[in-house]
Amino acid sequence: MPVQIFGGNKLTRSPFFLALIEFLREEKSLREIHKAFEDTRNLDRQLDQLISAGLVIRSEKRYRLGFPIFTDGDFKLEPTALAPSRLSYDGPIFIEAGSRLAERLSQSLIYQTLTNETNSVKLHFISRFDHGTENLFNYFYKLEKELPLSPFEEEVYQILGDVDPEYCLKYMTTFLLRFLKKESINVSRPDIFVRTLEKYGMIEKTGEKSYMLKQSFQAEEELPVQTFTDPKAFIQAQLAQQQTSVHDYLSIGG
């Protein structure tokens, strides 16, 4: 069965690893692996990297997957919702592709914050768990993780490029702070940062040179934080993050 990987990295996206997932559903010997992947370059080195990362386990000259592949039968999928929380799990998660579980997990909500070193402005976002929501956090996330960009994000890339997030946020937040004094800001020549804020709907052009803020500055909402070491426990908790009264907003300080 095909597998959908959440929170993956360059290693888990390698063609060799993706093919190996299917091959190692049952334990195999090194000879069997070499025979099945005889055309794979640097096979032993790639295999050692997967073992070092804990993705493949080698025991008594046998090889097996170092992670579970979760299916619908592993979880209660009845609709449920808990209070908004920031949940974290440090590692990739492997789900049966096309399953209800994969769909429910993809659609569950996560809470994201962008900060910068220039000032105390924070940009807060709510996103789908699979980072499919179009926002600035997910744009930077996909560039950092070398993930494919959506068509919308490709348009953003034509404006912003592979810019350093800290550098970008320095200018964006400095501009956003101006709306604390004025409802409308005049900009004669919008730079790439203003154009990107407009692209994401954080500001709106109201005249030939004027812009208004579409998001509000408000007190930061303190959400409970919970860190997981067990992927199954994390998934069950994340599945309950389905509804929220929180919305995208800006805050200062905290």
PDB file of C-alpha atoms in Angstrom, residues 6-252:
ATOM      1  CA  PHE A   6       3.977  13.875   7.198  1.00  0.00           C
ATOM      2  CA  GLY A   7       6.893  15.877   8.570  1.00  0.00           C
ATOM      3  CA  GLY A   8       9.304  14.251   6.153  1.00  0.00           C
ATOM      4  CA  ASN A   9      12.751  15.424   5.125  1.00  0.00           C
ATOM      5  CA  LYS A  10      15.187  15.050   2.257  1.00  0.00           C
ATOM      6  CA  LEU A  11      16.066  11.525   3.390  1.00  0.00           C
ATOM      7  CA  THR A  12      12.459  10.311   3.525  1.00  0.00           C
ATOM      8  CA  ARG A  13      11.788  11.797   0.092  1.00  0.00           C
ATOM      9  CA  SER A  14      14.617   9.910  -1.606  1.00  0.00           C
ATOM     10  CA  PRO A  15      13.418   7.501  -4.327  1.00  0.00           C
ATOM     11  CA  PHE A  16      15.425   4.673  -2.755  1.00  0.00           C
ATOM     12  CA  PHE A  17      13.742   5.066   0.627  1.00  0.00           C
ATOM     13  CA  LEU A  18      10.259   5.328  -0.861  1.00  0.00           C
ATOM     14  CA  ALA A  19      10.816   2.088  -2.775  1.00  0.00           C
ATOM     15  CA  LEU A  20      12.399   0.461   0.274  1.00  0.00           C
ATOM     16  CA  ILE A  21       9.273   1.132   2.359  1.00  0.00           C
ATOM     17  CA  GLU A  22       7.299  -1.292   0.217  1.00  0.00           C
ATOM     18  CA  PHE A  23      10.124  -3.833  -0.015  1.00  0.00           C
ATOM     19  CA  LEU A  24      10.761  -4.013   3.740  1.00  0.00           C
ATOM     20  CA  ARG A  25       7.190  -4.730   4.797  1.00  0.00           C
ATOM     21  CA  GLU A  26       8.782  -8.073   5.671  1.00  0.00           C
ATOM     22  CA  GLU A  27      12.333  -8.543   6.970  1.00  0.00           C
ATOM     23  CA  LYS A  28      14.962  -8.965   4.281  1.00  0.00           C
ATOM     24  CA  SER A  29      18.641  -9.863   4.101  1.00  0.00           C
ATOM     25  CA  LEU A  30      21.279  -7.564   2.644  1.00  0.00           C
ATOM     26  CA  ARG A  31      21.625  -9.934  -0.300  1.00  0.00           C
ATOM     27  CA  GLU A  32      17.901  -9.617  -1.043  1.00  0.00           C
ATOM     28  CA  ILE A  33      18.122  -5.827  -0.863  1.00  0.00           C
ATOM     29  CA  HIS A  34      21.097  -5.756  -3.225  1.00  0.00           C
ATOM     30  CA  LYS A  35      19.287  -8.019  -5.670  1.00  0.00           C
ATOM     31  CA  ALA A  36      16.112  -5.914  -5.649  1.00  0.00           C
ATOM     32  CA  PHE A  37      18.000  -2.614  -5.961  1.00  0.00           C
ATOM     33  CA  GLU A  38      20.974  -3.665  -8.064  1.00  0.00           C
ATOM     34  CA  ASP A  39      20.752  -0.507 -10.176  1.00  0.00           C
ATOM     35  CA  THR A  40      20.775   1.835  -7.162  1.00  0.00           C
ATOM     36  CA  ARG A  41      23.959   3.872  -6.829  1.00  0.00           C
ATOM     37  CA  ASN A  42      25.715   4.021  -3.448  1.00  0.00           C
ATOM     38  CA  LEU A  43      23.185   1.563  -2.038  1.00  0.00           C
ATOM     39  CA  ASP A  44      25.206   0.643   1.059  1.00  0.00           C
ATOM     40  CA  ARG A  45      25.878   4.285   1.901  1.00  0.00           C
ATOM     41  CA  GLN A  46      22.212   5.183   1.497  1.00  0.00           C
ATOM     42  CA  LEU A  47      21.217   2.207   3.618  1.00  0.00           C
ATOM     43  CA  ASP A  48      23.656   3.240   6.360  1.00  0.00           C
ATOM     44  CA  GLN A  49      22.142   6.740   6.363  1.00  0.00           C
ATOM     45  CA  LEU A  50      18.654   5.290   6.835  1.00  0.00           C
ATOM     46  CA  ILE A  51      19.899   3.067   9.656  1.00  0.00           C
ATOM     47  CA  SER A  52      21.607   6.029  11.373  1.00  0.00           C
ATOM     48  CA  ALA A  53      18.342   7.985  11.138  1.00  0.00           C
ATOM     49  CA  GLY A  54      16.395   5.103  12.689  1.00  0.00           C
ATOM     50  CA  LEU A  55      14.302   4.632   9.555  1.00  0.00           C
ATOM     51  CA  VAL A  56      15.689   1.134   8.973  1.00  0.00           C
ATOM     52  CA  ILE A  57      16.690  -1.343  11.674  1.00  0.00           C
ATOM     53  CA  ARG A  58      19.464  -3.880  11.162  1.00  0.00           C
ATOM     54  CA  SER A  59      19.405  -6.845  13.534  1.00  0.00           C
ATOM     55  CA  GLU A  60      21.121 -10.219  13.146  1.00  0.00           C
ATOM     56  CA  LYS A  61      21.870  -9.524   9.481  1.00  0.00           C
ATOM     57  CA  ARG A  62      18.202  -8.819   8.767  1.00  0.00           C
ATOM     58  CA  TYR A  63      16.673  -5.474   7.820  1.00  0.00           C
ATOM     59  CA  ARG A  64      13.240  -4.079   8.654  1.00  0.00           C
ATOM     60  CA  LEU A  65      11.423  -0.746   8.821  1.00  0.00           C
ATOM     61  CA  GLY A  66      12.136   1.295  11.929  1.00  0.00           C
ATOM     62  CA  PHE A  67       8.687   2.875  12.147  1.00  0.00           C
ATOM     63  CA  PRO A  68       4.998   1.914  12.122  1.00  0.00           C
ATOM     64  CA  ILE A  69       2.710   2.657   9.184  1.00  0.00           C
ATOM     65  CA  PHE A  70      -0.614   3.728  10.656  1.00  0.00           C
ATOM     66  CA  THR A  71      -3.998   2.858   9.141  1.00  0.00           C
ATOM     67  CA  ASP A  72      -7.653   3.640   9.857  1.00  0.00           C
ATOM     68  CA  GLY A  73      -7.860   0.688  12.208  1.00  0.00           C
ATOM     69  CA  ASP A  74      -5.286   2.178  14.569  1.00  0.00           C
ATOM     70  CA  PHE A  75      -7.425   5.162  15.611  1.00  0.00           C
ATOM     71  CA  LYS A  76     -10.875   6.322  16.560  1.00  0.00           C
ATOM     72  CA  LEU A  77     -11.910   8.486  13.634  1.00  0.00           C
ATOM     73  CA  GLU A  78     -15.292   9.659  14.921  1.00  0.00           C
ATOM     74  CA  PRO A  79     -15.622  13.469  14.774  1.00  0.00           C
ATOM     75  CA  THR A  80     -14.246  15.052  17.925  1.00  0.00           C
ATOM     76  CA  ALA A  81     -12.792  18.405  18.878  1.00  0.00           C
ATOM     77  CA  LEU A  82     -10.703  19.625  21.785  1.00  0.00           C
ATOM     78  CA  ALA A  83      -9.582  23.104  22.806  1.00  0.00           C
ATOM     79  CA  PRO A  84      -6.916  24.638  20.532  1.00  0.00           C
ATOM     80  CA  SER A  85      -3.415  23.500  21.523  1.00  0.00           C
ATOM     81  CA  ARG A  86       0.087  23.608  20.115  1.00  0.00           C
ATOM     82  CA  LEU A  87       1.107  19.976  19.670  1.00  0.00           C
ATOM     83  CA  SER A  88       4.541  18.881  18.523  1.00  0.00           C
ATOM     84  CA  TYR A  89       6.255  15.661  17.538  1.00  0.00           C
ATOM     85  CA  ASP A  90       9.831  15.664  16.284  1.00  0.00           C
ATOM     86  CA  GLY A  91       9.930  13.151  13.471  1.00  0.00           C
ATOM     87  CA  PRO A  92       8.233  11.888  10.324  1.00  0.00           C
ATOM     88  CA  ILE A  93       4.855  10.141  10.502  1.00  0.00           C
ATOM     89  CA  PHE A  94       3.860   7.393   8.084  1.00  0.00           C
ATOM     90  CA  ILE A  95       0.195   6.928   7.166  1.00  0.00           C
ATOM     91  CA  GLU A  96      -1.540   4.681   4.646  1.00  0.00           C
ATOM     92  CA  ALA A  97      -2.124   6.923   1.621  1.00  0.00           C
ATOM     93  CA  GLY A  98      -5.742   7.480   0.636  1.00  0.00           C
ATOM     94  CA  SER A  99      -7.032   6.442   4.055  1.00  0.00           C
ATOM     95  CA  ARG A 100      -9.585   8.353   6.121  1.00  0.00           C
ATOM     96  CA  LEU A 101      -6.832   8.764   8.683  1.00  0.00           C
ATOM     97  CA  ALA A 102      -4.584  10.555   6.184  1.00  0.00           C
ATOM     98  CA  GLU A 103      -7.450  12.836   5.167  1.00  0.00           C
ATOM     99  CA  ARG A 104      -8.478  13.656   8.748  1.00  0.00           C
ATOM    100  CA  LEU A 105      -4.896  14.300   9.808  1.00  0.00           C
ATOM    101  CA  SER A 106      -4.240  16.510   6.765  1.00  0.00           C
ATOM    102  CA  GLN A 107      -7.269  18.642   7.603  1.00  0.00           C
ATOM    103  CA  SER A 108      -6.526  18.995  11.326  1.00  0.00           C
ATOM    104  CA  LEU A 109      -5.305  22.388  12.511  1.00  0.00           C
ATOM    105  CA  ILE A 110      -1.939  23.649  13.662  1.00  0.00           C
ATOM    106  CA  TYR A 111      -1.001  27.032  15.122  1.00  0.00           C
ATOM    107  CA  GLN A 112       2.023  28.829  13.705  1.00  0.00           C
ATOM    108  CA  THR A 113       3.960  31.941  14.722  1.00  0.00           C
ATOM    109  CA  LEU A 114       6.619  33.960  12.915  1.00  0.00           C
ATOM    110  CA  THR A 115       8.904  36.167  15.009  1.00  0.00           C
ATOM    111  CA  ASN A 116      11.879  38.358  14.182  1.00  0.00           C
ATOM    112  CA  GLU A 117      14.893  39.908  15.895  1.00  0.00           C
ATOM    113  CA  THR A 118      14.217  43.492  14.808  1.00  0.00           C
ATOM    114  CA  ASN A 119      11.068  44.107  16.853  1.00  0.00           C
ATOM    115  CA  SER A 120       8.497  42.272  18.966  1.00  0.00           C
ATOM    116  CA  VAL A 121       5.852  41.891  16.252  1.00  0.00           C
ATOM    117  CA  LYS A 122       4.560  38.331  15.855  1.00  0.00           C
ATOM    118  CA  LEU A 123       2.577  36.967  12.933  1.00  0.00           C
ATOM    119  CA  HIS A 124       0.112  34.253  13.959  1.00  0.00           C
ATOM    120  CA  PHE A 125      -1.435  31.778  11.538  1.00  0.00           C
ATOM    121  CA  ILE A 126      -3.782  28.783  11.556  1.00  0.00           C
ATOM    122  CA  SER A 127      -2.990  26.111   9.003  1.00  0.00           C
ATOM    123  CA  ARG A 128      -3.892  22.641   7.865  1.00  0.00           C
ATOM    124  CA  PHE A 129      -1.570  20.016   9.329  1.00  0.00           C
ATOM    125  CA  ASP A 130      -0.241  19.193   5.855  1.00  0.00           C
ATOM    126  CA  HIS A 131       0.831  22.839   5.377  1.00  0.00           C
ATOM    127  CA  GLY A 132      -1.636  23.184   2.516  1.00  0.00           C
ATOM    128  CA  THR A 133      -2.925  26.552   3.764  1.00  0.00           C
ATOM    129  CA  GLU A 134      -1.566  29.528   1.851  1.00  0.00           C
ATOM    130  CA  ASN A 135       0.285  31.659   4.383  1.00  0.00           C
ATOM    131  CA  LEU A 136       3.734  33.141   4.891  1.00  0.00           C
ATOM    132  CA  PHE A 137       4.779  30.572   7.508  1.00  0.00           C
ATOM    133  CA  ASN A 138       4.107  27.685   5.132  1.00  0.00           C
ATOM    134  CA  TYR A 139       5.997  29.443   2.331  1.00  0.00           C
ATOM    135  CA  PHE A 140       9.133  29.695   4.464  1.00  0.00           C
ATOM    136  CA  TYR A 141       8.577  26.155   5.789  1.00  0.00           C
ATOM    137  CA  LYS A 142       8.442  24.644   2.303  1.00  0.00           C
ATOM    138  CA  LEU A 143      11.546  26.508   1.176  1.00  0.00           C
ATOM    139  CA  GLU A 144      13.465  25.336   4.242  1.00  0.00           C
ATOM    140  CA  LYS A 145      12.340  21.709   3.847  1.00  0.00           C
ATOM    141  CA  GLU A 146      12.772  21.791   0.053  1.00  0.00           C
ATOM    142  CA  LEU A 147       9.124  20.844  -0.446  1.00  0.00           C
ATOM    143  CA  PRO A 148       7.186  21.489  -3.667  1.00  0.00           C
ATOM    144  CA  LEU A 149       5.435  24.858  -3.809  1.00  0.00           C
ATOM    145  CA  SER A 150       1.768  25.222  -4.713  1.00  0.00           C
ATOM    146  CA  PRO A 151       0.851  27.246  -7.835  1.00  0.00           C
ATOM    147  CA  PHE A 152       0.019  30.191  -5.545  1.00  0.00           C
ATOM    148  CA  GLU A 153       3.374  29.869  -3.773  1.00  0.00           C
ATOM    149  CA  GLU A 154       5.145  29.740  -7.129  1.00  0.00           C
ATOM    150  CA  GLU A 155       3.622  33.162  -7.806  1.00  0.00           C
ATOM    151  CA  VAL A 156       4.890  34.359  -4.427  1.00  0.00           C
ATOM    152  CA  TYR A 157       8.318  32.976  -5.321  1.00  0.00           C
ATOM    153  CA  GLN A 158       8.361  35.136  -8.443  1.00  0.00           C
ATOM    154  CA  ILE A 159       7.950  38.154  -6.151  1.00  0.00           C
ATOM    155  CA  LEU A 160       9.935  37.192  -3.073  1.00  0.00           C
ATOM    156  CA  GLY A 161      12.316  34.437  -4.164  1.00  0.00           C
ATOM    157  CA  ASP A 162      14.292  32.343  -1.692  1.00  0.00           C
ATOM    158  CA  VAL A 163      14.668  35.231   0.722  1.00  0.00           C
ATOM    159  CA  ASP A 164      16.069  34.876   4.234  1.00  0.00           C
ATOM    160  CA  PRO A 165      13.027  34.849   6.581  1.00  0.00           C
ATOM    161  CA  GLU A 166      14.694  37.077   9.179  1.00  0.00           C
ATOM    162  CA  TYR A 167      15.601  39.672   6.566  1.00  0.00           C
ATOM    163  CA  CYS A 168      12.115  39.520   5.065  1.00  0.00           C
ATOM    164  CA  LEU A 169      10.300  39.815   8.392  1.00  0.00           C
ATOM    165  CA  LYS A 170      12.450  42.776   9.410  1.00  0.00           C
ATOM    166  CA  TYR A 171      10.961  44.861   6.599  1.00  0.00           C
ATOM    167  CA  MET A 172       7.470  43.374   6.691  1.00  0.00           C
ATOM    168  CA  THR A 173       6.959  43.924  10.416  1.00  0.00           C
ATOM    169  CA  THR A 174       8.447  47.425  10.304  1.00  0.00           C
ATOM    170  CA  PHE A 175       5.886  48.272   7.632  1.00  0.00           C
ATOM    171  CA  LEU A 176       3.020  46.639   9.558  1.00  0.00           C
ATOM    172  CA  LEU A 177       3.858  48.681  12.665  1.00  0.00           C
ATOM    173  CA  ARG A 178       2.962  51.837  10.759  1.00  0.00           C
ATOM    174  CA  PHE A 179      -0.702  50.791  10.852  1.00  0.00           C
ATOM    175  CA  LEU A 180      -0.738  51.323  14.620  1.00  0.00           C
ATOM    176  CA  LYS A 181      -0.651  55.062  13.920  1.00  0.00           C
ATOM    177  CA  LYS A 182      -2.621  55.282  10.682  1.00  0.00           C
ATOM    178  CA  GLU A 183      -5.491  53.305   9.196  1.00  0.00           C
ATOM    179  CA  SER A 184      -4.187  53.932   5.694  1.00  0.00           C
ATOM    180  CA  ILE A 185      -0.561  54.002   4.545  1.00  0.00           C
ATOM    181  CA  ASN A 186       0.630  55.558   1.305  1.00  0.00           C
ATOM    182  CA  VAL A 187       3.314  53.696  -0.642  1.00  0.00           C
ATOM    183  CA  SER A 188       4.599  55.247  -3.854  1.00  0.00           C
ATOM    184  CA  ARG A 189       6.607  52.248  -4.994  1.00  0.00           C
ATOM    185  CA  PRO A 190       5.566  48.984  -3.299  1.00  0.00           C
ATOM    186  CA  ASP A 191       8.627  46.803  -2.679  1.00  0.00           C
ATOM    187  CA  ILE A 192       8.641  42.999  -2.727  1.00  0.00           C
ATOM    188  CA  PHE A 193       7.662  42.859   0.947  1.00  0.00           C
ATOM    189  CA  VAL A 194       4.590  45.059   0.551  1.00  0.00           C
ATOM    190  CA  ARG A 195       3.591  43.178  -2.593  1.00  0.00           C
ATOM    191  CA  THR A 196       3.881  39.857  -0.758  1.00  0.00           C
ATOM    192  CA  LEU A 197       1.784  41.073   2.174  1.00  0.00           C
ATOM    193  CA  GLU A 198      -0.856  42.132  -0.333  1.00  0.00           C
ATOM    194  CA  LYS A 199      -0.609  38.795  -2.143  1.00  0.00           C
ATOM    195  CA  TYR A 200      -1.373  36.954   1.091  1.00  0.00           C
ATOM    196  CA  GLY A 201      -4.261  39.287   1.902  1.00  0.00           C
ATOM    197  CA  MET A 202      -2.642  40.699   5.025  1.00  0.00           C
ATOM    198  CA  ILE A 203      -2.991  44.196   3.595  1.00  0.00           C
ATOM    199  CA  GLU A 204      -5.313  45.539   0.900  1.00  0.00           C
ATOM    200  CA  LYS A 205      -4.775  48.233  -1.689  1.00  0.00           C
ATOM    201  CA  THR A 206      -7.496  50.853  -1.295  1.00  0.00           C
ATOM    202  CA  GLY A 207      -6.271  53.482  -3.724  1.00  0.00           C
ATOM    203  CA  GLU A 208      -3.581  54.187  -6.279  1.00  0.00           C
ATOM    204  CA  LYS A 209      -0.950  54.413  -3.535  1.00  0.00           C
ATOM    205  CA  SER A 210      -2.801  53.582  -0.306  1.00  0.00           C
ATOM    206  CA  TYR A 211      -3.037  50.362   1.712  1.00  0.00           C
ATOM    207  CA  MET A 212      -5.072  49.276   4.726  1.00  0.00           C
ATOM    208  CA  LEU A 213      -4.410  46.478   7.206  1.00  0.00           C
ATOM    209  CA  LYS A 214      -6.635  43.397   6.861  1.00  0.00           C
ATOM    210  CA  GLN A 215      -5.413  41.626   9.999  1.00  0.00           C
ATOM    211  CA  SER A 216      -5.735  43.056  13.481  1.00  0.00           C
ATOM    212  CA  PHE A 217      -3.180  43.671  16.197  1.00  0.00           C
ATOM    213  CA  GLN A 218      -4.397  42.015  19.392  1.00  0.00           C
ATOM    214  CA  ALA A 219      -3.156  40.418  22.592  1.00  0.00           C
ATOM    215  CA  GLU A 220      -1.418  37.116  21.992  1.00  0.00           C
ATOM    216  CA  GLU A 221      -3.589  34.100  22.732  1.00  0.00           C
ATOM    217  CA  GLU A 222      -1.728  31.723  25.021  1.00  0.00           C
ATOM    218  CA  LEU A 223      -2.383  28.173  23.824  1.00  0.00           C
ATOM    219  CA  PRO A 224      -1.470  25.053  25.803  1.00  0.00           C
ATOM    220  CA  VAL A 225       1.724  23.414  24.548  1.00  0.00           C
ATOM    221  CA  GLN A 226       2.252  19.663  24.523  1.00  0.00           C
ATOM    222  CA  THR A 227       5.244  17.721  23.196  1.00  0.00           C
ATOM    223  CA  PHE A 228       4.988  14.057  22.248  1.00  0.00           C
ATOM    224  CA  THR A 229       7.582  11.322  21.861  1.00  0.00           C
ATOM    225  CA  ASP A 230       5.095   8.645  20.777  1.00  0.00           C
ATOM    226  CA  PRO A 231       3.757   9.154  17.231  1.00  0.00           C
ATOM    227  CA  LYS A 232       0.479   7.337  17.870  1.00  0.00           C
ATOM    228  CA  ALA A 233      -0.358   9.475  20.900  1.00  0.00           C
ATOM    229  CA  PHE A 234       0.514  12.589  18.918  1.00  0.00           C
ATOM    230  CA  ILE A 235      -1.710  11.613  15.989  1.00  0.00           C
ATOM    231  CA  GLN A 236      -4.677  10.872  18.262  1.00  0.00           C
ATOM    232  CA  ALA A 237      -4.327  14.276  19.925  1.00  0.00           C
ATOM    233  CA  GLN A 238      -3.789  16.070  16.612  1.00  0.00           C
ATOM    234  CA  LEU A 239      -6.918  14.498  15.120  1.00  0.00           C
ATOM    235  CA  ALA A 240      -8.929  16.342  17.776  1.00  0.00           C
ATOM    236  CA  GLN A 241      -7.636  19.721  16.527  1.00  0.00           C
ATOM    237  CA  GLN A 242     -10.489  20.162  14.059  1.00  0.00           C
ATOM    238  CA  GLN A 243     -12.245  23.380  15.088  1.00  0.00           C
ATOM    239  CA  THR A 244     -11.051  26.702  16.416  1.00  0.00           C
ATOM    240  CA  SER A 245     -12.208  30.175  17.330  1.00  0.00           C
ATOM    241  CA  VAL A 246      -8.673  31.457  16.738  1.00  0.00           C
ATOM    242  CA  HIS A 247      -7.894  33.294  13.488  1.00  0.00           C
ATOM    243  CA  ASP A 248      -4.832  34.792  11.819  1.00  0.00           C
ATOM    244  CA  TYR A 249      -3.711  37.930  13.657  1.00  0.00           C
ATOM    245  CA  LEU A 250      -0.760  40.095  14.695  1.00  0.00           C
ATOM    246  CA  SER A 251       0.572  40.751  18.179  1.00  0.00           C
ATOM    247  CA  ILE A 252       3.283  42.798  19.847  1.00  0.00           C
TER     248      ILE A 252
END
